Amino acid sequence: RLTPPSVASELTAEQFAEKIKLWKERTSTSPSGVHLGHYKALYALHNEKKDTDEYDKLESQRNSIIGARLYLINYAVRHGYSYHRWQTIVNTMIEKEPGNHKIHRLRVIHLYEVDYNLLLCVKWRQTVHHAAKEKLLNPAQNGGRPGHNAPDVVFVEELEYEICRATRTSLGKFDNEATSCYD
């Protein structure tokens, strides 16, 4: 079998815009201080009327800033460059249960720079969708896969148990502990 085509490494203006517009502004990002709101403002509505010089000037400035941000991200991807601000990641731990300080009951949150996080998010999603489309994932893999969700796994497991019980068939089962695989 031939190797399937891979996912394009560079980010397009449409992917950039789609992710920024859908991203909730309350999301914590950017240890450097360049908040997600700076990016969301690039797509905010303004009061200028279409077909006016002010509108054209504002849209030209907006497109220039978007183009510059996109160029910087794609430059890093194209040349394998890592900006210094991308190398600073803040790790925070939040209690899942107030007052319970046990290590396995803490949620770990990693705060990345907004543009780096955006790049990882868009490309990871594309890669998983591509792998699913090309049938490169194990059929039992469900996490983050298009068309699959956590309740499906539980339902299939319950069906297995019920079939074994009804047919009086022995069952040996091994599950890896994955309670915090996304934490």
Short mmCIF file of C-alpha atoms in Angstrom, two decimals, residues 36-139:
data_model
loop_
_atom_site.label_atom_id
_atom_site.label_comp_id
_atom_site.label_asym_id
_atom_site.label_seq_id
_atom_site.Cartn_x
_atom_site.Cartn_y
_atom_site.Cartn_z
CA LEU A 36 -6.56 35.59 23.07
CA GLY A 37 -8.62 38.78 23.05
CA HIS A 38 -5.93 40.46 20.92
CA TYR A 39 -6.59 37.84 18.25
CA LYS A 40 -10.38 37.90 18.67
CA ALA A 41 -10.32 41.67 18.17
CA LEU A 42 -9.01 41.08 14.64
CA TYR A 43 -12.39 39.61 13.71
CA ALA A 44 -14.65 41.89 15.77
CA LEU A 45 -17.39 43.86 14.04
CA HIS A 46 -16.86 47.59 13.61
CA ASN A 47 -19.16 50.54 12.96
CA GLU A 48 -17.72 51.66 9.62
CA LYS A 49 -20.13 51.45 6.70
CA LYS A 50 -19.20 49.39 3.64
CA ASP A 51 -18.13 51.22 0.48
CA THR A 52 -16.47 54.03 2.44
CA ASP A 53 -12.80 54.97 2.57
CA GLU A 54 -12.74 54.42 6.34
CA TYR A 55 -14.13 50.92 5.92
CA ASP A 56 -11.59 50.04 3.23
CA LYS A 57 -8.73 51.47 5.29
CA LEU A 58 -9.77 49.57 8.43
CA GLU A 59 -10.22 46.30 6.52
CA SER A 60 -6.82 46.76 4.85
CA GLN A 61 -5.16 47.29 8.24
CA ARG A 62 -7.00 44.30 9.71
CA ASN A 63 -5.94 42.05 6.83
CA SER A 64 -2.34 43.25 7.13
CA ILE A 65 -2.21 42.33 10.83
CA ILE A 66 -3.86 38.96 10.22
CA GLY A 67 -1.46 38.31 7.35
CA ALA A 68 1.54 39.22 9.51
CA ARG A 69 0.43 36.94 12.36
CA LEU A 70 -0.21 34.10 9.93
CA TYR A 71 3.13 34.68 8.21
CA LEU A 72 4.98 34.43 11.54
CA ILE A 73 3.26 31.15 12.42
CA ASN A 74 3.92 29.65 8.99
CA TYR A 75 7.52 30.89 9.01
CA ALA A 76 8.11 28.94 12.21
CA VAL A 77 6.47 25.83 10.74
CA ARG A 78 8.29 26.09 7.41
CA HIS A 79 11.73 26.55 8.96
CA GLY A 80 11.30 24.50 12.14
CA TYR A 81 11.77 27.61 14.26
CA SER A 82 10.51 27.92 17.82
CA TYR A 83 9.90 31.44 19.10
CA HIS A 84 11.20 32.05 22.63
CA ARG A 85 7.68 32.87 23.83
CA TRP A 86 6.52 29.46 22.56
CA GLN A 87 9.07 27.85 24.87
CA THR A 88 7.46 29.24 28.02
CA ILE A 89 4.63 27.07 29.28
CA VAL A 90 2.86 27.71 32.56
CA ASN A 91 1.62 24.63 34.39
CA THR A 92 -1.19 25.09 36.89
CA MET A 93 -2.84 22.55 39.15
CA ILE A 94 -6.47 22.88 40.19
CA GLU A 95 -8.19 20.69 42.76
CA LYS A 96 -10.87 18.46 41.26
CA GLU A 97 -12.43 18.25 44.72
CA PRO A 98 -11.99 21.30 46.97
CA GLY A 99 -9.79 20.43 49.94
CA ASN A 100 -8.46 17.20 48.42
CA HIS A 101 -4.74 17.81 47.74
CA LYS A 102 -3.90 14.27 46.64
CA ILE A 103 -1.85 14.30 43.45
CA HIS A 104 -4.25 12.10 41.49
CA ARG A 105 -7.14 14.46 42.37
CA LEU A 106 -5.48 17.52 40.83
CA ARG A 107 -6.20 18.71 37.30
CA VAL A 108 -3.09 19.85 35.47
CA ILE A 109 -3.53 22.72 33.02
CA HIS A 110 -0.79 23.77 30.61
CA LEU A 111 -0.98 27.34 29.33
CA TYR A 112 0.65 27.77 25.93
CA GLU A 113 1.13 30.87 23.83
CA VAL A 114 -2.11 31.54 21.92
CA ASP A 115 -0.65 31.25 18.41
CA TYR A 116 1.30 28.09 19.27
CA ASN A 117 -1.79 26.58 20.91
CA LEU A 118 -3.84 27.48 17.83
CA LEU A 119 -1.32 25.79 15.55
CA LEU A 120 -1.26 22.63 17.67
CA CYS A 121 -5.05 22.52 17.90
CA VAL A 122 -5.74 22.94 14.19
CA LYS A 123 -3.01 20.57 13.03
CA TRP A 124 -3.81 17.89 15.63
CA ARG A 125 -7.47 17.89 14.57
CA GLN A 126 -6.51 17.67 10.90
CA THR A 127 -4.09 14.85 11.62
CA VAL A 128 -6.63 12.79 13.58
CA HIS A 129 -9.30 13.31 10.90
CA HIS A 130 -6.81 12.42 8.17
CA ALA A 131 -5.71 9.27 10.03
CA ALA A 132 -9.35 8.22 10.53
CA LYS A 133 -10.18 8.84 6.87
CA GLU A 134 -7.18 6.81 5.70
CA LYS A 135 -8.00 4.03 8.21
CA LEU A 136 -4.65 4.46 9.98
CA LEU A 137 -6.13 4.23 13.48
CA ASN A 138 -6.94 1.06 15.34
CA PRO A 139 -10.71 0.47 15.18
#
